[in-house]
Coordinates of C-alpha atoms and ligand atoms in Angstrom, one line a residue:
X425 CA -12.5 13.0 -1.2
X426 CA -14.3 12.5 2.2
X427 CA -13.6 15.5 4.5
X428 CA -12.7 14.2 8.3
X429 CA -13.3 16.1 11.3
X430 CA -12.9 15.6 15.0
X431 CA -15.6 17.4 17.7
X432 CA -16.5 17.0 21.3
X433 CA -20.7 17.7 20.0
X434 CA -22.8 15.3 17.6
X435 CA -23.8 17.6 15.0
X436 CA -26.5 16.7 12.8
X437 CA -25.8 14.0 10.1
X438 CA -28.0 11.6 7.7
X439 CA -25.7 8.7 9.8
X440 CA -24.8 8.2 13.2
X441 CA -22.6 5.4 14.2
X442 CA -22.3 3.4 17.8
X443 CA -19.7 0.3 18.3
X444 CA -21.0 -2.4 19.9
X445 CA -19.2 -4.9 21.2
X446 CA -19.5 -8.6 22.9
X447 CA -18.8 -8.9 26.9
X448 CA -17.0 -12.3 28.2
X449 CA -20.5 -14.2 28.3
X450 CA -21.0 -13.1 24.0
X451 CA -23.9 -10.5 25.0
X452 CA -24.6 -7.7 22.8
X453 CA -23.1 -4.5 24.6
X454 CA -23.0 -0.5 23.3
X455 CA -19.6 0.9 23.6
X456 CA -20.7 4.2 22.3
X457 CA -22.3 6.9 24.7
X458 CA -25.1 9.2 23.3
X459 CA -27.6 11.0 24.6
X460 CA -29.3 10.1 27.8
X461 CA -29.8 6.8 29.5
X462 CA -33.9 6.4 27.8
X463 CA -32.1 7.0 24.5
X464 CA -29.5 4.4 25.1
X465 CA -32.3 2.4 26.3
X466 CA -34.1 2.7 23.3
X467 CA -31.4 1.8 20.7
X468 CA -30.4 -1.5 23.1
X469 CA -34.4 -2.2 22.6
X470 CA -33.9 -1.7 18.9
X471 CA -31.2 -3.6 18.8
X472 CA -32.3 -6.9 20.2
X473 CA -34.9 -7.3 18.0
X474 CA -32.0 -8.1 15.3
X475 CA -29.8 -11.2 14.9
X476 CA -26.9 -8.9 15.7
X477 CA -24.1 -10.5 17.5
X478 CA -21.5 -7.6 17.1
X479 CA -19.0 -9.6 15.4
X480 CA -16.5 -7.2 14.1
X481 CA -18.1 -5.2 11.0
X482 CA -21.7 -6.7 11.7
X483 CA -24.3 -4.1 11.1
X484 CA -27.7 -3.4 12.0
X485 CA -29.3 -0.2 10.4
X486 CA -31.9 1.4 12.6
X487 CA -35.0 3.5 11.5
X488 CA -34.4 7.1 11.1
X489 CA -34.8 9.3 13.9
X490 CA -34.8 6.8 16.7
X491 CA -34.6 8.6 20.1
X492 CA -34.9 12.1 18.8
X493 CA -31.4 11.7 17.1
X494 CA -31.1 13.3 13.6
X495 CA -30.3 10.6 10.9
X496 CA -30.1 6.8 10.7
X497 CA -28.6 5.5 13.7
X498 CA -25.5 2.2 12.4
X499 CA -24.6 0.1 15.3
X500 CA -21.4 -2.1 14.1
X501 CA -19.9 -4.4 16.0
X502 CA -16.1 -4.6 16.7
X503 CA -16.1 -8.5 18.6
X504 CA -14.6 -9.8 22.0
X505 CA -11.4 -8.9 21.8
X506 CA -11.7 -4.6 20.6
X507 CA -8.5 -4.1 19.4
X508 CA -7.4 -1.2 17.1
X509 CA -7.6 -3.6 13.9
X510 CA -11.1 -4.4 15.1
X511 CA -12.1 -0.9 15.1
X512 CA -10.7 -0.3 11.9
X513 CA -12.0 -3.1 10.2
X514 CA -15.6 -2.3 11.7
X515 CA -15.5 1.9 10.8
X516 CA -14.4 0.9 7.2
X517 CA -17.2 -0.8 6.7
X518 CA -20.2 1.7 7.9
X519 CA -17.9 3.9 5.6
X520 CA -18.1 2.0 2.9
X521 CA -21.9 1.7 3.6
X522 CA -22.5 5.7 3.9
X523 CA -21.5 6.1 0.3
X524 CA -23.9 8.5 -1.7
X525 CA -24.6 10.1 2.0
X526 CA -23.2 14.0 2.9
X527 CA -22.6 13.5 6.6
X528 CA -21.4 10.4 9.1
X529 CA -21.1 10.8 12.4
X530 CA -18.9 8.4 14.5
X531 CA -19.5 8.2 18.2
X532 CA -15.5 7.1 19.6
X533 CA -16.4 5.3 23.1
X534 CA -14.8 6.7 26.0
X535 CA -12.8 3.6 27.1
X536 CA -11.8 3.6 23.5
X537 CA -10.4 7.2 23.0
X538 CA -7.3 5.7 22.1
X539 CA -8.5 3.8 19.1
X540 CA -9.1 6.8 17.4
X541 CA -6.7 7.2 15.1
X542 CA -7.4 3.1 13.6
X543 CA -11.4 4.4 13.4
X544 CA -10.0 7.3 11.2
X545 CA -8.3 4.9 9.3
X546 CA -10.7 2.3 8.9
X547 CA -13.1 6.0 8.2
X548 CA -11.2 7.2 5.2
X549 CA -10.2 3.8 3.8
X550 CA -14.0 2.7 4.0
X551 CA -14.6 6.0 2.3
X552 CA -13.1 5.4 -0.9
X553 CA -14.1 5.0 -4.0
X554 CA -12.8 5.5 -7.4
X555 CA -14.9 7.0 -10.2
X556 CA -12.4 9.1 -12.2
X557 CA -13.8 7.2 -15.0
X558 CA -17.3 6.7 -14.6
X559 CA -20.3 9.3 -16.6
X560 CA -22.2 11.6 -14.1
X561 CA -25.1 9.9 -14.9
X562 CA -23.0 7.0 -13.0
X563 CA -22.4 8.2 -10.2
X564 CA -25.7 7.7 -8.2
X565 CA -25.1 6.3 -4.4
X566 CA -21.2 5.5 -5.8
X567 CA -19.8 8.4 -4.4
X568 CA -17.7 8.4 -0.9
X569 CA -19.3 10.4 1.9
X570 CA -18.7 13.8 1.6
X571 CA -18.1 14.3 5.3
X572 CA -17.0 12.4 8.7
X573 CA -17.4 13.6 12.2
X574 CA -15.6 11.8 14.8
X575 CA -16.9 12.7 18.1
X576 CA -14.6 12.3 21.2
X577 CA -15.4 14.0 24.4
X578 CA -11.3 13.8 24.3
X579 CA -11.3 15.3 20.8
X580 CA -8.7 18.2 22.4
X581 CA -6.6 16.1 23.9
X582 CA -3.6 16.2 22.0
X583 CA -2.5 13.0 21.6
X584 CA -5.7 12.0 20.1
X585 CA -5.6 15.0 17.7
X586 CA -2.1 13.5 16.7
X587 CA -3.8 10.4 15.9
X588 CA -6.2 11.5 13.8
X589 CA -4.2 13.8 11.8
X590 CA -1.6 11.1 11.1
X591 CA -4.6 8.5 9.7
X592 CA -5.4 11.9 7.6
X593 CA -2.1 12.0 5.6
X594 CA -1.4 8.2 5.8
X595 CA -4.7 7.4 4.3
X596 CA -4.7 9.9 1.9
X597 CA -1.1 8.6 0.9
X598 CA -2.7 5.1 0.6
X599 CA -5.7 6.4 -1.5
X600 CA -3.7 8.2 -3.9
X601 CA -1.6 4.9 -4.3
X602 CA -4.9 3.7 -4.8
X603 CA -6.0 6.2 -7.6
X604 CA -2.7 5.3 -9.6
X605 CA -3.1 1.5 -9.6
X606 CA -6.9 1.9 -10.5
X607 CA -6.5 4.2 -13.5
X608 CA -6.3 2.0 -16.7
X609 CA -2.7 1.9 -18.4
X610 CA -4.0 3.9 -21.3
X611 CA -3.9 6.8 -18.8
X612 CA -1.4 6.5 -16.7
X613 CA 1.7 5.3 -18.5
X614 CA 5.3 5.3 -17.1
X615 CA 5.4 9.6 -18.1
X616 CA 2.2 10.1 -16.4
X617 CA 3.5 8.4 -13.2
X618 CA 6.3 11.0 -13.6
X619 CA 3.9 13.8 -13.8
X620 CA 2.3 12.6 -10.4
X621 CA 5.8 12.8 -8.6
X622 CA 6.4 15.8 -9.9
X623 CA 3.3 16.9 -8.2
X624 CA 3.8 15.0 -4.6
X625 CA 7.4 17.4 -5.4
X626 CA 5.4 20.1 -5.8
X627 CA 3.3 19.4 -3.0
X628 CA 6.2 18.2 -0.5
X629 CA 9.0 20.7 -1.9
X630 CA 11.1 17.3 -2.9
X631 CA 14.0 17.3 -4.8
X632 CA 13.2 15.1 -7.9
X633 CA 15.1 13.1 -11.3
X634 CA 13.6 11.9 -13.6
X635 CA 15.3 10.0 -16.2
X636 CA 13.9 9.4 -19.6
X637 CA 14.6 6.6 -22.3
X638 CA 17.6 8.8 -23.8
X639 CA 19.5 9.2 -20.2
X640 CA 18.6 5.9 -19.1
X641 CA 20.1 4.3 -22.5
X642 CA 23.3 6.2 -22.5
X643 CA 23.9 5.7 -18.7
X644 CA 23.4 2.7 -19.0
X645 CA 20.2 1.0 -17.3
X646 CA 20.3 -2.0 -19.4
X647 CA 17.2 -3.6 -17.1
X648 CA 14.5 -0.7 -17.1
X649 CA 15.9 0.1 -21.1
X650 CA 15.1 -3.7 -22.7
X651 CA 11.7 -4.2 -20.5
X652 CA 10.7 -1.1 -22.0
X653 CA 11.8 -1.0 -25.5
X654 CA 8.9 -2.6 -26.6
X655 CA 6.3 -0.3 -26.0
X656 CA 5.8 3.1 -27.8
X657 CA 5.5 4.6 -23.9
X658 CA 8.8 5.3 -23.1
X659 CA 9.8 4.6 -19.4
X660 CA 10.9 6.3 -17.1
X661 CA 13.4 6.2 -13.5
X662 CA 11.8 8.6 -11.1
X663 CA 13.9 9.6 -8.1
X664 CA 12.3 12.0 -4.9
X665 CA 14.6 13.3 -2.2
X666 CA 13.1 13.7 1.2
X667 CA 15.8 15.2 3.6
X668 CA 15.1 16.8 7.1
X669 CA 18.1 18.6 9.0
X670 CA 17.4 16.3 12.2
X671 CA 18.0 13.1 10.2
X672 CA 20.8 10.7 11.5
X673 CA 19.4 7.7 9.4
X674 CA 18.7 7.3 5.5
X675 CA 16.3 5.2 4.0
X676 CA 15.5 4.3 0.5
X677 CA 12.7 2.9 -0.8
X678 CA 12.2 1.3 -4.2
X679 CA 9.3 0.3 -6.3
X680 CA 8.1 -1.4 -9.6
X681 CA 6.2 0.5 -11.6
X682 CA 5.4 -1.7 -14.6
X683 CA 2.3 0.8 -15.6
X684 CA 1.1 -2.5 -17.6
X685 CA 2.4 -5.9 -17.6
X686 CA 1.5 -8.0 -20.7
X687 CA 4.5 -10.3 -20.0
X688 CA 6.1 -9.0 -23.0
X689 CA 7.2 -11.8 -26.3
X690 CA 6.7 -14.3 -23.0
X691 CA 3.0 -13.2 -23.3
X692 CA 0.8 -13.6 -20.4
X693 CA -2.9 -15.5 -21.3
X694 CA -5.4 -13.4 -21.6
X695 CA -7.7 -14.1 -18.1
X696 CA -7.5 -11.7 -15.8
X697 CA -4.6 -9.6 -17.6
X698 CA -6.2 -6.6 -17.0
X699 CA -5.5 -6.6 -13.5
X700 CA -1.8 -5.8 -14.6
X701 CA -2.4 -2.3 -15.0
X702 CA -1.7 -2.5 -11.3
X703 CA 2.3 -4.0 -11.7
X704 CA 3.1 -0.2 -10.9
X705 CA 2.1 -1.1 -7.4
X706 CA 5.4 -0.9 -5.7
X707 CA 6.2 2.5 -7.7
X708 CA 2.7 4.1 -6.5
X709 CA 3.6 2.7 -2.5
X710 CA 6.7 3.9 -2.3
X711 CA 6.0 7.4 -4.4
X712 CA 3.0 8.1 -2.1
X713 CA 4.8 6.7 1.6
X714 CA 7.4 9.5 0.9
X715 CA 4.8 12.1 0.8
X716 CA 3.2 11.2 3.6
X717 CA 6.5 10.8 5.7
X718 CA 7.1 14.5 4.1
X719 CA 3.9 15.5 5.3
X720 CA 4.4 14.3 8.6
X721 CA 8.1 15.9 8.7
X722 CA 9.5 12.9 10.0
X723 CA 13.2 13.1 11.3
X724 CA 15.0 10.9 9.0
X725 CA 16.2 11.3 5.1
X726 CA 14.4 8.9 2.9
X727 CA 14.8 8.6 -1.1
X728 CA 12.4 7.1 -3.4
X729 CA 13.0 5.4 -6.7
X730 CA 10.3 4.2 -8.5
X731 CA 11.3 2.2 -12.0
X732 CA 8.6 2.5 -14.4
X733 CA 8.2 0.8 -17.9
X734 CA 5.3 -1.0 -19.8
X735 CA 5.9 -4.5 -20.6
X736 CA 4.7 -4.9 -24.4
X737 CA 6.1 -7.4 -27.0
X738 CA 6.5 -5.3 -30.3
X739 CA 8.4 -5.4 -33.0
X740 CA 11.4 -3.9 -30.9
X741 CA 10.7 -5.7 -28.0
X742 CA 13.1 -7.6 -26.0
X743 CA 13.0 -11.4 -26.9
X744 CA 13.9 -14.6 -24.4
X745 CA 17.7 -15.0 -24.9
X746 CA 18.9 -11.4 -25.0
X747 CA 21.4 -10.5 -22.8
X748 CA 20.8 -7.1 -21.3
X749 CA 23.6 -5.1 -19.0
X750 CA 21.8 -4.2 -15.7
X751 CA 23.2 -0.4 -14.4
X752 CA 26.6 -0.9 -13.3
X753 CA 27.9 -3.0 -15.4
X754 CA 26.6 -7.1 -14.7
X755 CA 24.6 -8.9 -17.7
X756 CA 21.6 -10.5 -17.4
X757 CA 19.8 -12.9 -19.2
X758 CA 16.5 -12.4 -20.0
X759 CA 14.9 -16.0 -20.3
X760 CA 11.6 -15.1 -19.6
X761 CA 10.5 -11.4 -20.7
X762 CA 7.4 -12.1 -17.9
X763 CA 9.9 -12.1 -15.0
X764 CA 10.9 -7.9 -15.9
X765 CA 10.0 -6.7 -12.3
X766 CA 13.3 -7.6 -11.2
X767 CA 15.4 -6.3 -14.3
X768 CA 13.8 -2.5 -13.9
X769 CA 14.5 -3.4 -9.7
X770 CA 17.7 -4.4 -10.4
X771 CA 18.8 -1.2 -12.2
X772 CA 17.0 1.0 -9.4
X773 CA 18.6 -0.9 -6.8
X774 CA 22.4 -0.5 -7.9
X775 CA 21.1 3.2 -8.2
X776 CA 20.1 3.5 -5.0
X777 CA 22.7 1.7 -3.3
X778 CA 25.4 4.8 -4.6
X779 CA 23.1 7.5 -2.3
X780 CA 24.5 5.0 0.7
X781 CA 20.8 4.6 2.7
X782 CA 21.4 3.1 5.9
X783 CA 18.7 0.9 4.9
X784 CA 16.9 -0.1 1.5
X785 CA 13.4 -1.5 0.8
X786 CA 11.7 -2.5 -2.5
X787 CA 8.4 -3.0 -3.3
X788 CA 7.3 -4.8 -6.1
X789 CA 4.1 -6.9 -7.3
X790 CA 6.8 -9.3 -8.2
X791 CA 5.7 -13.0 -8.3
X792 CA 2.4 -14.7 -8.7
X793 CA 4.3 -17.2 -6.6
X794 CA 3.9 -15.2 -3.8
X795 CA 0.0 -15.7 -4.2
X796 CA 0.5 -19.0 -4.3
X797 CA 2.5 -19.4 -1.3
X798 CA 0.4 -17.1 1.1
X799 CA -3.2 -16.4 -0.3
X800 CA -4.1 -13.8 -1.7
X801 CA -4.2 -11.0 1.6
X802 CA -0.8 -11.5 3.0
X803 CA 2.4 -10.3 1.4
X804 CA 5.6 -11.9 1.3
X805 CA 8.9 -10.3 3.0
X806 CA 12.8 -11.3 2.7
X807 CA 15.8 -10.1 4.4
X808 CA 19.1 -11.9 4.3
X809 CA 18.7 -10.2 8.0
X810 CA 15.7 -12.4 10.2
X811 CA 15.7 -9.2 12.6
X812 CA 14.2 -7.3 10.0
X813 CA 11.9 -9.4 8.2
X814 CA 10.0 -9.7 11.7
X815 CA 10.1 -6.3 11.9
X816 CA 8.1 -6.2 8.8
X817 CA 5.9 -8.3 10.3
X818 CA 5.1 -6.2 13.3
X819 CA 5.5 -3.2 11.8
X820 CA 3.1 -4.0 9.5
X821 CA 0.8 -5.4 12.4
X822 CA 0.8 -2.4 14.1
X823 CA 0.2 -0.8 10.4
X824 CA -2.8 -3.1 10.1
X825 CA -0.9 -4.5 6.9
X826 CA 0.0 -8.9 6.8
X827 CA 3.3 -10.0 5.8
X828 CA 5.5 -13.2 6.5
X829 CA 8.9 -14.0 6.4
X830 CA 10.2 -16.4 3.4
X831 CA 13.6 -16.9 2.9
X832 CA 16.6 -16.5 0.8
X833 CA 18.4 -19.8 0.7
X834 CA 21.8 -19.1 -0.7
X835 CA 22.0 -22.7 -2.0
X836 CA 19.5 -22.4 -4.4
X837 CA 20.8 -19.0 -6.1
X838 CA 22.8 -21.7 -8.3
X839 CA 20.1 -22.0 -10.4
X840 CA 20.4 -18.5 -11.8
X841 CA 23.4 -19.0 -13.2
X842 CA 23.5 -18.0 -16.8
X843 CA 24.6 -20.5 -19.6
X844 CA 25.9 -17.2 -21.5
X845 CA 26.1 -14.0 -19.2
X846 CA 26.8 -13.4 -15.3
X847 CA 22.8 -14.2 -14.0
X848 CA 19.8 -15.6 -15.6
X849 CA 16.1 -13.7 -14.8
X850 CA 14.8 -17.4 -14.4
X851 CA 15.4 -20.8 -12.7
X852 CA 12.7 -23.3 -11.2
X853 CA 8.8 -23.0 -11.3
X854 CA 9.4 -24.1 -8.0
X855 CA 9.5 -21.4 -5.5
X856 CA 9.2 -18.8 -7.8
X857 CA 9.0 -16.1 -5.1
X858 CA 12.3 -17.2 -3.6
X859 CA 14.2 -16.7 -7.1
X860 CA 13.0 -13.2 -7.8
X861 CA 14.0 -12.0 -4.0
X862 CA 17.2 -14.1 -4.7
X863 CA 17.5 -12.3 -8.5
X864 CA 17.6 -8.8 -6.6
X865 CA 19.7 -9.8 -3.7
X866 CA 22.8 -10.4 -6.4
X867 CA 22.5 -6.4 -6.6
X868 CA 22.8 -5.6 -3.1
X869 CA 26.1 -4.6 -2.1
X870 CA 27.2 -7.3 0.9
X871 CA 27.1 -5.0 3.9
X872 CA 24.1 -3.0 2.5
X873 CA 20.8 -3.5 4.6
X874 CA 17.8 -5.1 2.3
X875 CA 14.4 -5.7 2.6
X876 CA 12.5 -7.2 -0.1
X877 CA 8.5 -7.1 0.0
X878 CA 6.4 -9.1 -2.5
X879 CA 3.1 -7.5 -2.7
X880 CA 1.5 -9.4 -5.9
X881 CA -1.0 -11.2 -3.6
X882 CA -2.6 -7.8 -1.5
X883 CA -1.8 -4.6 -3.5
X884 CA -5.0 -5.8 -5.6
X885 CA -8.6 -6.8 -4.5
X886 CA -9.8 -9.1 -7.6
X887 CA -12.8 -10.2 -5.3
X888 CA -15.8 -7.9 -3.9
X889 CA -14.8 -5.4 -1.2
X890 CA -14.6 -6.1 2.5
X891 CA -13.6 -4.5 5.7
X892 CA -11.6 -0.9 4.4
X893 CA -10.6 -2.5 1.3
X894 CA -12.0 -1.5 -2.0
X895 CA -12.2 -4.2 -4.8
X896 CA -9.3 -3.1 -7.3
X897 CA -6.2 -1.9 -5.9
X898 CA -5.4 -1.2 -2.0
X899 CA -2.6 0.6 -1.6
X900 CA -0.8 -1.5 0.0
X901 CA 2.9 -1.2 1.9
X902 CA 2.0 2.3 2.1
X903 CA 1.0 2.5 5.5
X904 CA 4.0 -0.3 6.5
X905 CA 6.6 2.1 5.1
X906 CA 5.7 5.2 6.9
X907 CA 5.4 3.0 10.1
X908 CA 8.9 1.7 9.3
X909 CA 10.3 5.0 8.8
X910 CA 8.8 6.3 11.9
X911 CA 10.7 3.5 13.6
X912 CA 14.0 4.1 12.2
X913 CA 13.3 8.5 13.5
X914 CA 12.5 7.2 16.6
X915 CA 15.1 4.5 17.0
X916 CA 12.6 1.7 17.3
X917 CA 14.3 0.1 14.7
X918 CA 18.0 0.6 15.1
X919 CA 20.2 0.0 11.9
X920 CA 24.0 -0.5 11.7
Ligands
BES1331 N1 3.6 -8.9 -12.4 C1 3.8 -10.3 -12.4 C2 3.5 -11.0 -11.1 C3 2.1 -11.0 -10.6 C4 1.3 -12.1 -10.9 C5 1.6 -10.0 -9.9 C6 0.0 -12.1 -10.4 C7 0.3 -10.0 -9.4 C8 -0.5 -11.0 -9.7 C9 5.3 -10.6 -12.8 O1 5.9 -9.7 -13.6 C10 5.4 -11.9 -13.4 O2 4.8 -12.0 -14.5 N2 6.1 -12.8 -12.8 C11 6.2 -14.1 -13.3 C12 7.6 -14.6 -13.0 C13 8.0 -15.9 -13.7 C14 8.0 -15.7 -15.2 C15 9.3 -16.3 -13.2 C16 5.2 -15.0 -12.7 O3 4.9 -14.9 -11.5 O4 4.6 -15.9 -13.4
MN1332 MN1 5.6 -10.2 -15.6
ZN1333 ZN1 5.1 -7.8 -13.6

């Protein structure tokens, strides 16, 4: 893990980093101060002799030592327009370039001081990699930075130190979600995801349930019960407790944590089924956001549930046709074994409905649909409520995170009805993404508050890595649900 640091003096390092940016007229301009005028001199001089137009995330490497500095001097652009995602974007990707290094310093410019907490960000996002399951001999170059020194001639000034200290804990929440979706599904499944909330528990003194097969069978969580019965994993509901005396709001957040999707006796084809050892998506978001918002001892309650099976057909496996009773009493039948995101939702849903949240959020990797419909960066969100699907979508803005609003027309949920039980898990290959939103939202209470979030299309990188994001798994809606809860502590978003 890379260690990140804030200082007023550039300490010696095998990389130093200067923004650049573009002025009105699309010349080349250091945002960065260091050292005296000559030295800046010399670096603009070093510049120019590259085809560097400091787009956001260009680089130019310079030859070591330039100007009496210690270490390679990284000029990276961040554009016209500077804005905190452009900073972001443009530090992840000298971090990502600083792998196999020990130190990276990055000089914050002046008129930018309050950018530092997106160049953290973009630092320790950049930063990561995943090699948990890679041989020493391996590891050459692979490994993140060891260290990062942001220097800030501001670096006392509280609010900056704020800034910085939240990218810490959010990133590191978003890393770890990371870590979970990369491991394969040999290692991690649904008791091993247990284990890791017991430890964020640990951690973060939350109160924590966990239900195994037995409890979950004899109270009666039809949905997670059948999606799981086929694998010789057992699953597992997890449920963490975050409560802070200064709390007037309660939120729950809840995620699908399919620790390996085969698609069950609906088997998927082969291509690209590995990627599904990252269906637990939603499960490591929202089991990872309530640490950090632990962490950062925000004033507001929040629960998390995270509903974690593996999807295997098997000899006891659930088959199209069966009718399964979802927690709480409505059937379900199961049409498609592919489409079990929303039966383990469904059951965690009802659940966490009877804690009475003021607001509740799931998370799921839940349609390929939703890759169709918005490529394969931006997730989808749904509220019966428009005020807070574009709240997502700010939220998630300010996050740095891409969502957009599709919605939940109540006409077409008459295509879920069930020839033989009260809702099928199917209906039209047609706007697949609005059927599973419209599949959940039968198991939200009418006056409960809801927001649905599709994340199949971001929460994995199947393409190389760019900006802050790895290839493999991103952890994304993280850093959107710790923004979100810091809205609802500080009545930014006001719930009724
Ligand atoms: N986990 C998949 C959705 C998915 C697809 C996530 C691609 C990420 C990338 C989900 O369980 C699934 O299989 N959904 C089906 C639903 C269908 C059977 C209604 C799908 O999208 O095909
Ligand atoms: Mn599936
Ligand atoms: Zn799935």
């Amino acid at each position: 893990m890379t260690n990140l640091t804030l200082t007023s003096t550039l300490p010696a390092a095998d990389v130093v980093t200067l923004f650049a940016g573009q002025t009105k007229t699309g010349a080349v301009e250091l945002l960065s101060s260091i050292g005296t005028t000559s030295v800046v001199t010399k670096i603009q001089t070093a510049i120019s002799g590259f085809d560097f137009k400091a787009g956001v995330g260009d680089l130019v490497k310079l030859p070591g030592n330039l100007a009496g500095i210690t270490g390679n001097v990284v000029v990276v652009g961040v554009g016209k327009s500077q804005s905190h995602d452009d900073f972001r974007n443009a530090t992840g990707v000298v971090a990502r370039s600083a792998a196999g290094k020990r130190k990276m310093a990055v000089m914050v410019p002046v008129d930018h001081a309050d950018a530092a907490g997106a160049i953290a960000e973009g630092a320790l996002l950049g930063a990561y990699t995943f090699n948990e399951f890679r041989g020493v001999s391996n590891l050459a170059n692979r490994q993140s930075v060891k260290a990062i020194v942001l220097v800030s001639d501001a670096a006392k000034d509280a609010v900056l130190v704020q800034a910085v200290q939240r990218a810490k804990i959010v990133t590191a929440a978003v890393n770890q979600a990371r870590d979970l979706a990369n491991t394969p599904p040999n290692a991690l499944p649904p008791t091993q995801v247990a284990a890791f909330a017991k430890e964020i528990a640990t951690t973060h003194k939350l109160a924590i349930e966990v239900l195994d097969e037995k409890a979950l069978k004899r109270k009666g969580y039809g949905g997670i019960t059948g999606v799981g019965q086929g694998s010789a994993n057992p699953p597992r509901l997890i449920r963490l407790a975050y409560r802070n005396p200064k709390a007037t709001q309660h939120l729950a957040i809840v995620g699908k944590g399919i620790t390996f999707d085969t698609g069950g006796i609906s088997l998927k084809p082969h291509l690209g089924m590995h990627e599904m050892k990252a269906d637990m998506s939603g499960a490591a978001a929202v089991l990872n956001a309530i640490a950090a918002i632990a962490a950062l001892k925000l004033p507001i309650n929040v629960t998390a549930y995270a509903a974690c099976a593996e999807n295997m057909p098997g000899g006891n496996a659930q088959r199209p046709g069966d009718v399964v009773t979802a927690y709480g009493g409505r059937t379900v039948e199961v049409l498609n074994t592919d489409a079990e995101g929303r039966l383990v939702l469904m059951d965690a849903l009802v659940r966490a409905q009877e804690d009475a949240p003021d607001l509740v959020i799931d998370v799921a990797t839940l349609t390929g649909a939703a890759v169709v419909a918005l490529g394969r960066k931006i997730a989808a969100v749904m509220s019966p409520e428009d005020s807070l699907s574009n709240h997502v979508v700010d939220a998630g803005r300010r996050s740095g995170e891409r969502y957009w609003p599709l919605p939940l027309p109540t006409d077409y949920r008459a295509k879920l009805d069930s020839s033989v039980a009260d809702i099928a898990n199917i209906a039209d290959s047609y706007g697949g993404t609005l059927y599973g939103g419209l599949f959940l939202q039968d198991f939200i209470e009418p006056k409960q508050s809801w927001i649905h979030l599709d994340i199949a299309a971001p929460a994995f990188n199947s393409e190389g890595p760019t900006d802050y994001t790895p290839k493999g798994a991103t952890g994304s809606a993280v850093r959107t649900l710790v923004t979100i809860a810091e809205d609802i502590a500080v009545g930014l978003l006001k719930l009724t």
